[in-house]
C-alpha atoms as one frame of an Amber mdcrd trajectory, in Angstrom:
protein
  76.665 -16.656  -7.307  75.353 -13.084  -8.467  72.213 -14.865  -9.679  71.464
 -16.583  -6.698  71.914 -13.741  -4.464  69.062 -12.219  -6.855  66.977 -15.283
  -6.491  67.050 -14.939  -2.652  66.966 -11.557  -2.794  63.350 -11.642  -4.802
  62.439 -14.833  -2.393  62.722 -12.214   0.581  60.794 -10.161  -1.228  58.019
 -12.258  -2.200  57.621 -13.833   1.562  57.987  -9.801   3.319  54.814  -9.143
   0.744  52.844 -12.224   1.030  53.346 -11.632   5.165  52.241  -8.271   5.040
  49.028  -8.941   3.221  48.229 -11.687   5.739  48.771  -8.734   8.226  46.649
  -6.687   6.423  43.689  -9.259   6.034  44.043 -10.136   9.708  44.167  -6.687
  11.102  40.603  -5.816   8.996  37.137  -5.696   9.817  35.739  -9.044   8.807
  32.754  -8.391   6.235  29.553  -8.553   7.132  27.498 -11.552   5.783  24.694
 -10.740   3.502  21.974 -10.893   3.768  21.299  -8.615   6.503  18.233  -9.092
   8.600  17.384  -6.139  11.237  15.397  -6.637  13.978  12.437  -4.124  14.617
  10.105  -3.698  17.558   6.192  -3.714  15.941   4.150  -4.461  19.042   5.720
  -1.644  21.576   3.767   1.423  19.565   0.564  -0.413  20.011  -1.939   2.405
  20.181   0.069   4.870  18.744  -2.622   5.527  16.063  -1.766   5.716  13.345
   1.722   5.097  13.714   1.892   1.801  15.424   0.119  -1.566  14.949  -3.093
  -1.708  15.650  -4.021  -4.882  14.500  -5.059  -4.329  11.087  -2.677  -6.608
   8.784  -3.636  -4.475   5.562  -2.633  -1.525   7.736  -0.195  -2.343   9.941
   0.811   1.125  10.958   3.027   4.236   8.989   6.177   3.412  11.594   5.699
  -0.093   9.759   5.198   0.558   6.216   7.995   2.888   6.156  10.644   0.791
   7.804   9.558  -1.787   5.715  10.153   0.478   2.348  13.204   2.117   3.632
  14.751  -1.713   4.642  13.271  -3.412   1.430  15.038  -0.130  -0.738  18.441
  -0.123   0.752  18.215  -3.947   0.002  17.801  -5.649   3.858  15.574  -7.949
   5.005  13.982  -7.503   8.568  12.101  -9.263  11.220   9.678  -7.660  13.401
   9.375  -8.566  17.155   6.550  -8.096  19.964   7.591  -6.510  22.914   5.760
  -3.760  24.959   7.384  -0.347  25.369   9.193  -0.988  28.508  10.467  -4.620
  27.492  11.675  -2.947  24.212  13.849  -0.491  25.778  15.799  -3.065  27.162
  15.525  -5.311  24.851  17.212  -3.099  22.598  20.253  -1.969  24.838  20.889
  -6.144  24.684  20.989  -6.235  21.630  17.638  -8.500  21.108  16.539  -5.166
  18.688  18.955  -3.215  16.221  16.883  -0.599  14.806  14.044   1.785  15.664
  12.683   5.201  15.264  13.829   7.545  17.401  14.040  11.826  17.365  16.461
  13.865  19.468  13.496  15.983  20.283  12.514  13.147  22.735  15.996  13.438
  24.451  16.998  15.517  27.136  20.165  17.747  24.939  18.636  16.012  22.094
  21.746  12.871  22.849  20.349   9.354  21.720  23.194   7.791  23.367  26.874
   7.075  22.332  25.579   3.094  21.557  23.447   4.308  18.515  24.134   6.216
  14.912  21.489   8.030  13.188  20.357   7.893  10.199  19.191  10.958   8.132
  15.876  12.602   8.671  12.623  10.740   7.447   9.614  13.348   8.649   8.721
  15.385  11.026   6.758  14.590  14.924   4.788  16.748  16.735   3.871  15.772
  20.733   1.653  17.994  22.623   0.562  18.938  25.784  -3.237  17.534  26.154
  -5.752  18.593  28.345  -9.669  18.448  28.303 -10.668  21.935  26.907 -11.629
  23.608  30.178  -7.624  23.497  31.151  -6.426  24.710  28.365  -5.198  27.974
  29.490  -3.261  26.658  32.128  -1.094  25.113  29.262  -0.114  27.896  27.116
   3.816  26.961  27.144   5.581  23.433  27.917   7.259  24.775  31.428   3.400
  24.758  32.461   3.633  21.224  33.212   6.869  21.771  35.053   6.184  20.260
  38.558   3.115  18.777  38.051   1.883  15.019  37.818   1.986  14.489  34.035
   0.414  11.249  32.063   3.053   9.357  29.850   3.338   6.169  28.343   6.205
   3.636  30.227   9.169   3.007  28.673   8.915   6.027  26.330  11.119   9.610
  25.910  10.594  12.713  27.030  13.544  15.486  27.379  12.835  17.243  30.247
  10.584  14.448  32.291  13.351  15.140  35.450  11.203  18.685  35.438   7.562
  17.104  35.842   6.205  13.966  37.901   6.140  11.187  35.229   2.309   9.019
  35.809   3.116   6.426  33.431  -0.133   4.205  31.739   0.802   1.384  29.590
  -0.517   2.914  26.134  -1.946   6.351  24.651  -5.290   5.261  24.565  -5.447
   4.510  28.391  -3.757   8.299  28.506  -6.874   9.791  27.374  -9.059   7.698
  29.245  -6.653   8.594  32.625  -7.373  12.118  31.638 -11.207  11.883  31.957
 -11.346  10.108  34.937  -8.815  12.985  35.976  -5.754  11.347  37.325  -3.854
  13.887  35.965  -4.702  17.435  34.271  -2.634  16.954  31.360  -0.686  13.811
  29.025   1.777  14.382  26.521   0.633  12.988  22.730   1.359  13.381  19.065
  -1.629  15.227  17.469  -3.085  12.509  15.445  -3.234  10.120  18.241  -4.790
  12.316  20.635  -7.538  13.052  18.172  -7.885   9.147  17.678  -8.514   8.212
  21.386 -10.733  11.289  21.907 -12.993  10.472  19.498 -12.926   6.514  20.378
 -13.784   7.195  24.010 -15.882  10.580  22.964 -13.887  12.454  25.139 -13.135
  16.398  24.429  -9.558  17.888  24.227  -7.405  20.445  23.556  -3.755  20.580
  21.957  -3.026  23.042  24.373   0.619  23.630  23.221   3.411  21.796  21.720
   5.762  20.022  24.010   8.372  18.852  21.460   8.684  19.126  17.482  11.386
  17.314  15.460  12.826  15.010  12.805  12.304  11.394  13.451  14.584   8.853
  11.621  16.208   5.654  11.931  18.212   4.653  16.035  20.460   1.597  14.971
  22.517  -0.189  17.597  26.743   1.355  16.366  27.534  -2.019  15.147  25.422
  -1.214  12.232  27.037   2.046  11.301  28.320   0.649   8.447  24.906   0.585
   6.959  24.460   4.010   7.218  25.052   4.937   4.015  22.160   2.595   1.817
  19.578   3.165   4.802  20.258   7.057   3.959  20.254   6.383   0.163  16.772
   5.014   0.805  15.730   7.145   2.271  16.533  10.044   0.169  14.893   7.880
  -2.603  11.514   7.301  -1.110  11.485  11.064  -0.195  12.155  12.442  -3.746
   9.792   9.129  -4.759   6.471  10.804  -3.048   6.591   7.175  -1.390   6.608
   8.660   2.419   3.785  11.809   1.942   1.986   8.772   0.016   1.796   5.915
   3.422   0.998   9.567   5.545  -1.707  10.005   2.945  -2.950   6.404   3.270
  -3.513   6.689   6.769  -5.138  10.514   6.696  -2.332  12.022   8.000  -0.600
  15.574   6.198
């Protein structure tokens, strides 16, 4: 009798267990299947010399080649899509896109929005305020464009665009030309890419002032938080590596 009170006892036992490991494996995240594949926007930085496409294949663009080494690193595969800026936005709030580069500079309170994680820092961005040369002291400080028709790019950033009248041109390089057929006094552009288009169109310009400085890094949809912490491994990686200052150096830029 004694032992098969102990033999139901350890019967009870065993089913309570089993049952509360099915709970367990129920109640938990599924895994995620590998391989991962991450979805990237390559067409919407078009003109952004030289950090979007632009068409050359054996240069496709430093936004490219580091994404690339940072995905390839942490061990991901990716697929790059085509959309313009606009398209792209909205594209990736749908979740047609999971990753892109983003800074909080860009973002009014520097938020990115409670859909996205960061990832740590890659390198630094520098936007300006752009005028031709004979403006240039009417831009000494970023409030000077506060109330005044300003030339962007559609679908992009910019943190305090509620303060200035947003002209929005579908790429950089029609920013520049806007600015010599003066539709506008002054356009907001990284450094680089101003130079770029001023020199493609020979048109003169000043960085009159800086309109935003930051880190850039790595906006993924919060589903993908969980990959967090091999993106940042990469990117640590490639840092200490010299593998970032060396695609800046490839395409001229310090």
């Amino acid at each position: 009798m004694k032992n098969r009170h102990r033999q139901l006892q350890t019967l009870i036992a065993t089913v309570m267990a089993m049952f509360i490991l099915l709970s367990v494996n129920i109640d938990a995240a599924p895994e995620r299947p590998m391989p991962v594949t991450l979805k990237y926007n390559l067409a919407g930085t078009g003109s952004w010399v030289p950090y979007g496409f632009f068409g050359d294949v054996d240069k496709p663009g430093i936004f490219a080649e580091v994404i690339a080494a940072i995905l390839d690193r942490a061990g991901y595969s990716f697929e790059f899509y085509y959309y313009p800026p606009k398209r792209a936005d909205k594209a990736f709030d749908e979740g047609l896109l999971d990753v892109d580069f983003m800074s909080s500079a860009w973002f009014k309170d520097g938020d990115i929005g409670d859909p996205y994680v960061a990832s740590s820092a890659i390198f630094n961005l520098t936007e300006y305020i752009v005028t031709l040369p004979e403006n240039a002291h009417g831009y000494v400080t970023p409030s000077s464009i506060h109330g005044q028709r300003v030339g962007t790019v559609s679908g992009y950033d910019y943190h305090d665009d509620d303060k200035f009248i947003r002209v929005d041109f579908f790429s950089e390089a029609r920013l520049i030309k806007g600015l010599q057929m003066l539709r506008f006094r002054s356009v907001i552009l990284e450094g680089v890419t101003a130079k770029h288009w001023s020199s493609h169109y020979d048109v003169p310009i000043a960085l009159a002032s800086v309109h935003s400085e930051g880190e850039v890094f790595l906006r993924l949809r919060k589903e993908f938080s969980d990959l967090l912490p091999s993106l940042n491994e990469a990117i640590t990686a490639l840092k200490n590596e010299g593998e970032i200052d060396r695609i800046f150096q490839k395409y001229a830029v310090k």
